Amino acid sequence: MFLFLLFFISGCSIQDESDAENREIHSSVEWADVVKWQEGTYYLDEDKTNGITEEDVGEVLGEVSFRVMYSEAENNSDYQLSNGEATWLAEGTTIHAITGESSKKYIFADGKVYKSEE
């Protein structure tokens, strides 16, 4: 009886470790709020977003062609954004220039400013 309990307890602890490993393997990828535009990578700039007004929103540059979140690419940590793609912005979201700023440095989409880090 003692041996049976020992094997039973050992089996439970091995199963628990295996479950923990499986949970780690299946964890999701955390994506930053990013837009790939004109060969540049633009990251959400919260400070600049807070200072933007309607008058600052310039001409339409284009729109988002693909959103990583809620797609098959969401859990692929090796996925590389292509031009026109975004991590969080929905497909069809309009991308604007910002008046007085170079679109190589800043773009505006969905009420937020994105800044090129390149």
PDB file of C-alpha atoms in Angstrom:
ATOM      1  CA  MET A   1       0.000   0.000   0.000  1.00  0.00           C
ATOM      2  CA  PHE A   2       2.821   2.368   0.886  1.00  0.00           C
ATOM      3  CA  LEU A   3       4.525   1.749  -2.493  1.00  0.00           C
ATOM      4  CA  PHE A   4       1.256   2.394  -4.319  1.00  0.00           C
ATOM      5  CA  LEU A   5       0.857   5.766  -2.586  1.00  0.00           C
ATOM      6  CA  LEU A   6       4.490   6.667  -3.285  1.00  0.00           C
ATOM      7  CA  PHE A   7       4.087   5.950  -7.019  1.00  0.00           C
ATOM      8  CA  PHE A   8       0.766   7.786  -7.109  1.00  0.00           C
ATOM      9  CA  ILE A   9       2.226  10.899  -5.470  1.00  0.00           C
ATOM     10  CA  SER A  10       5.310  10.806  -7.727  1.00  0.00           C
ATOM     11  CA  GLY A  11       3.116  10.517 -10.806  1.00  0.00           C
ATOM     12  CA  CYS A  12       1.069  13.560  -9.762  1.00  0.00           C
ATOM     13  CA  SER A  13       4.154  15.729  -9.284  1.00  0.00           C
ATOM     14  CA  ILE A  14       5.551  14.708 -12.683  1.00  0.00           C
ATOM     15  CA  GLN A  15       2.226  15.540 -14.324  1.00  0.00           C
ATOM     16  CA  ASP A  16       2.158  18.938 -12.615  1.00  0.00           C
ATOM     17  CA  GLU A  17       5.645  19.789 -13.925  1.00  0.00           C
ATOM     18  CA  SER A  18       4.637  18.715 -17.436  1.00  0.00           C
ATOM     19  CA  ASP A  19       1.521  20.918 -17.296  1.00  0.00           C
ATOM     20  CA  ALA A  20       3.635  23.885 -16.205  1.00  0.00           C
ATOM     21  CA  GLU A  21       5.986  23.358 -19.154  1.00  0.00           C
ATOM     22  CA  ASN A  22       3.041  23.144 -21.571  1.00  0.00           C
ATOM     23  CA  ARG A  23       1.590  26.412 -20.250  1.00  0.00           C
ATOM     24  CA  GLU A  24       4.938  28.133 -20.843  1.00  0.00           C
ATOM     25  CA  ILE A  25       5.216  26.834 -24.395  1.00  0.00           C
ATOM     26  CA  HIS A  26       1.695  27.974 -25.301  1.00  0.00           C
ATOM     27  CA  SER A  27       2.011  31.467 -23.862  1.00  0.00           C
ATOM     28  CA  SER A  28       1.005  34.287 -26.178  1.00  0.00           C
ATOM     29  CA  VAL A  29       3.265  36.898 -27.748  1.00  0.00           C
ATOM     30  CA  GLU A  30       2.943  40.444 -26.414  1.00  0.00           C
ATOM     31  CA  TRP A  31       2.910  42.957 -29.273  1.00  0.00           C
ATOM     32  CA  ALA A  32       3.737  46.655 -28.944  1.00  0.00           C
ATOM     33  CA  ASP A  33       1.477  49.145 -30.762  1.00  0.00           C
ATOM     34  CA  VAL A  34       3.439  49.421 -34.030  1.00  0.00           C
ATOM     35  CA  VAL A  35       2.794  50.423 -37.659  1.00  0.00           C
ATOM     36  CA  LYS A  36       5.097  49.558 -40.562  1.00  0.00           C
ATOM     37  CA  TRP A  37       4.929  52.394 -43.107  1.00  0.00           C
ATOM     38  CA  GLN A  38       7.195  53.458 -46.008  1.00  0.00           C
ATOM     39  CA  GLU A  39       9.879  50.978 -44.920  1.00  0.00           C
ATOM     40  CA  GLY A  40       9.897  52.554 -41.437  1.00  0.00           C
ATOM     41  CA  THR A  41       8.739  51.114 -38.134  1.00  0.00           C
ATOM     42  CA  TYR A  42       6.567  53.514 -36.123  1.00  0.00           C
ATOM     43  CA  TYR A  43       5.842  53.053 -32.423  1.00  0.00           C
ATOM     44  CA  LEU A  44       3.013  54.614 -30.414  1.00  0.00           C
ATOM     45  CA  ASP A  45       4.113  57.973 -28.971  1.00  0.00           C
ATOM     46  CA  GLU A  46       1.755  58.631 -26.069  1.00  0.00           C
ATOM     47  CA  ASP A  47       3.296  62.005 -25.171  1.00  0.00           C
ATOM     48  CA  LYS A  48       2.882  63.405 -28.688  1.00  0.00           C
ATOM     49  CA  THR A  49      -0.616  61.865 -28.917  1.00  0.00           C
ATOM     50  CA  ASN A  50      -1.710  63.846 -25.850  1.00  0.00           C
ATOM     51  CA  GLY A  51      -0.691  67.127 -27.518  1.00  0.00           C
ATOM     52  CA  ILE A  52      -2.284  66.553 -30.941  1.00  0.00           C
ATOM     53  CA  THR A  53      -5.363  68.485 -32.097  1.00  0.00           C
ATOM     54  CA  GLU A  54      -7.731  68.025 -35.024  1.00  0.00           C
ATOM     55  CA  GLU A  55      -5.966  70.849 -36.849  1.00  0.00           C
ATOM     56  CA  ASP A  56      -2.695  68.894 -36.664  1.00  0.00           C
ATOM     57  CA  VAL A  57      -4.045  65.963 -38.674  1.00  0.00           C
ATOM     58  CA  GLY A  58      -2.784  66.264 -42.238  1.00  0.00           C
ATOM     59  CA  GLU A  59      -3.268  64.541 -45.580  1.00  0.00           C
ATOM     60  CA  VAL A  60      -4.194  60.882 -45.968  1.00  0.00           C
ATOM     61  CA  LEU A  61      -1.131  58.754 -46.684  1.00  0.00           C
ATOM     62  CA  GLY A  62      -2.854  55.387 -46.964  1.00  0.00           C
ATOM     63  CA  GLU A  63      -4.450  52.739 -44.807  1.00  0.00           C
ATOM     64  CA  VAL A  64      -3.620  49.669 -42.757  1.00  0.00           C
ATOM     65  CA  SER A  65      -3.731  46.521 -44.883  1.00  0.00           C
ATOM     66  CA  PHE A  66      -3.353  43.883 -42.138  1.00  0.00           C
ATOM     67  CA  ARG A  67      -3.654  43.646 -38.341  1.00  0.00           C
ATOM     68  CA  VAL A  68      -1.543  41.084 -36.493  1.00  0.00           C
ATOM     69  CA  MET A  69      -3.800  40.893 -33.423  1.00  0.00           C
ATOM     70  CA  TYR A  70      -6.726  38.505 -33.829  1.00  0.00           C
ATOM     71  CA  SER A  71      -5.041  36.922 -36.871  1.00  0.00           C
ATOM     72  CA  GLU A  72      -3.166  33.648 -37.288  1.00  0.00           C
ATOM     73  CA  ALA A  73       0.095  35.613 -36.917  1.00  0.00           C
ATOM     74  CA  GLU A  74      -0.789  36.794 -33.383  1.00  0.00           C
ATOM     75  CA  ASN A  75       1.129  34.017 -31.595  1.00  0.00           C
ATOM     76  CA  ASN A  76       4.021  33.892 -34.074  1.00  0.00           C
ATOM     77  CA  SER A  77       6.941  35.641 -32.359  1.00  0.00           C
ATOM     78  CA  ASP A  78       8.927  35.451 -35.620  1.00  0.00           C
ATOM     79  CA  TYR A  79       6.336  37.392 -37.635  1.00  0.00           C
ATOM     80  CA  GLN A  80       7.806  40.470 -39.356  1.00  0.00           C
ATOM     81  CA  LEU A  81       5.525  43.367 -40.277  1.00  0.00           C
ATOM     82  CA  SER A  82       5.376  44.395 -43.931  1.00  0.00           C
ATOM     83  CA  ASN A  83       4.589  47.879 -45.233  1.00  0.00           C
ATOM     84  CA  GLY A  84       1.031  48.898 -44.401  1.00  0.00           C
ATOM     85  CA  GLU A  85       0.673  46.405 -41.559  1.00  0.00           C
ATOM     86  CA  ALA A  86       0.052  47.135 -37.890  1.00  0.00           C
ATOM     87  CA  THR A  87      -0.033  45.161 -34.686  1.00  0.00           C
ATOM     88  CA  TRP A  88      -3.207  46.658 -33.167  1.00  0.00           C
ATOM     89  CA  LEU A  89      -4.788  49.006 -35.739  1.00  0.00           C
ATOM     90  CA  ALA A  90      -7.644  47.423 -37.678  1.00  0.00           C
ATOM     91  CA  GLU A  91      -7.476  46.807 -41.408  1.00  0.00           C
ATOM     92  CA  GLY A  92      -8.723  49.860 -43.268  1.00  0.00           C
ATOM     93  CA  THR A  93      -7.619  52.348 -40.595  1.00  0.00           C
ATOM     94  CA  THR A  94      -6.559  55.558 -42.328  1.00  0.00           C
ATOM     95  CA  ILE A  95      -2.974  56.721 -41.864  1.00  0.00           C
ATOM     96  CA  HIS A  96      -2.423  60.504 -41.950  1.00  0.00           C
ATOM     97  CA  ALA A  97       0.519  62.855 -42.051  1.00  0.00           C
ATOM     98  CA  ILE A  98       0.847  65.388 -39.236  1.00  0.00           C
ATOM     99  CA  THR A  99       0.900  69.026 -40.302  1.00  0.00           C
ATOM    100  CA  GLY A 100       4.363  70.513 -39.870  1.00  0.00           C
ATOM    101  CA  GLU A 101       6.031  67.125 -39.296  1.00  0.00           C
ATOM    102  CA  SER A 102       7.845  64.824 -41.696  1.00  0.00           C
ATOM    103  CA  SER A 103       5.967  61.591 -42.374  1.00  0.00           C
ATOM    104  CA  LYS A 104       9.358  59.890 -42.140  1.00  0.00           C
ATOM    105  CA  LYS A 105       9.300  60.815 -38.426  1.00  0.00           C
ATOM    106  CA  TYR A 106       5.592  60.879 -37.410  1.00  0.00           C
ATOM    107  CA  ILE A 107       2.289  59.485 -38.656  1.00  0.00           C
ATOM    108  CA  PHE A 108      -1.230  59.646 -37.213  1.00  0.00           C
ATOM    109  CA  ALA A 109      -3.827  56.852 -37.142  1.00  0.00           C
ATOM    110  CA  ASP A 110      -6.942  56.106 -35.082  1.00  0.00           C
ATOM    111  CA  GLY A 111      -6.449  59.113 -32.806  1.00  0.00           C
ATOM    112  CA  LYS A 112      -2.828  58.205 -31.995  1.00  0.00           C
ATOM    113  CA  VAL A 113       0.600  59.474 -33.038  1.00  0.00           C
ATOM    114  CA  TYR A 114       3.260  56.981 -34.094  1.00  0.00           C
ATOM    115  CA  LYS A 115       6.955  57.897 -34.169  1.00  0.00           C
ATOM    116  CA  SER A 116       9.645  56.306 -36.324  1.00  0.00           C
ATOM    117  CA  GLU A 117      12.592  55.068 -34.317  1.00  0.00           C
ATOM    118  CA  GLU A 118      14.795  54.774 -37.386  1.00  0.00           C
TER     119      GLU A 118
END
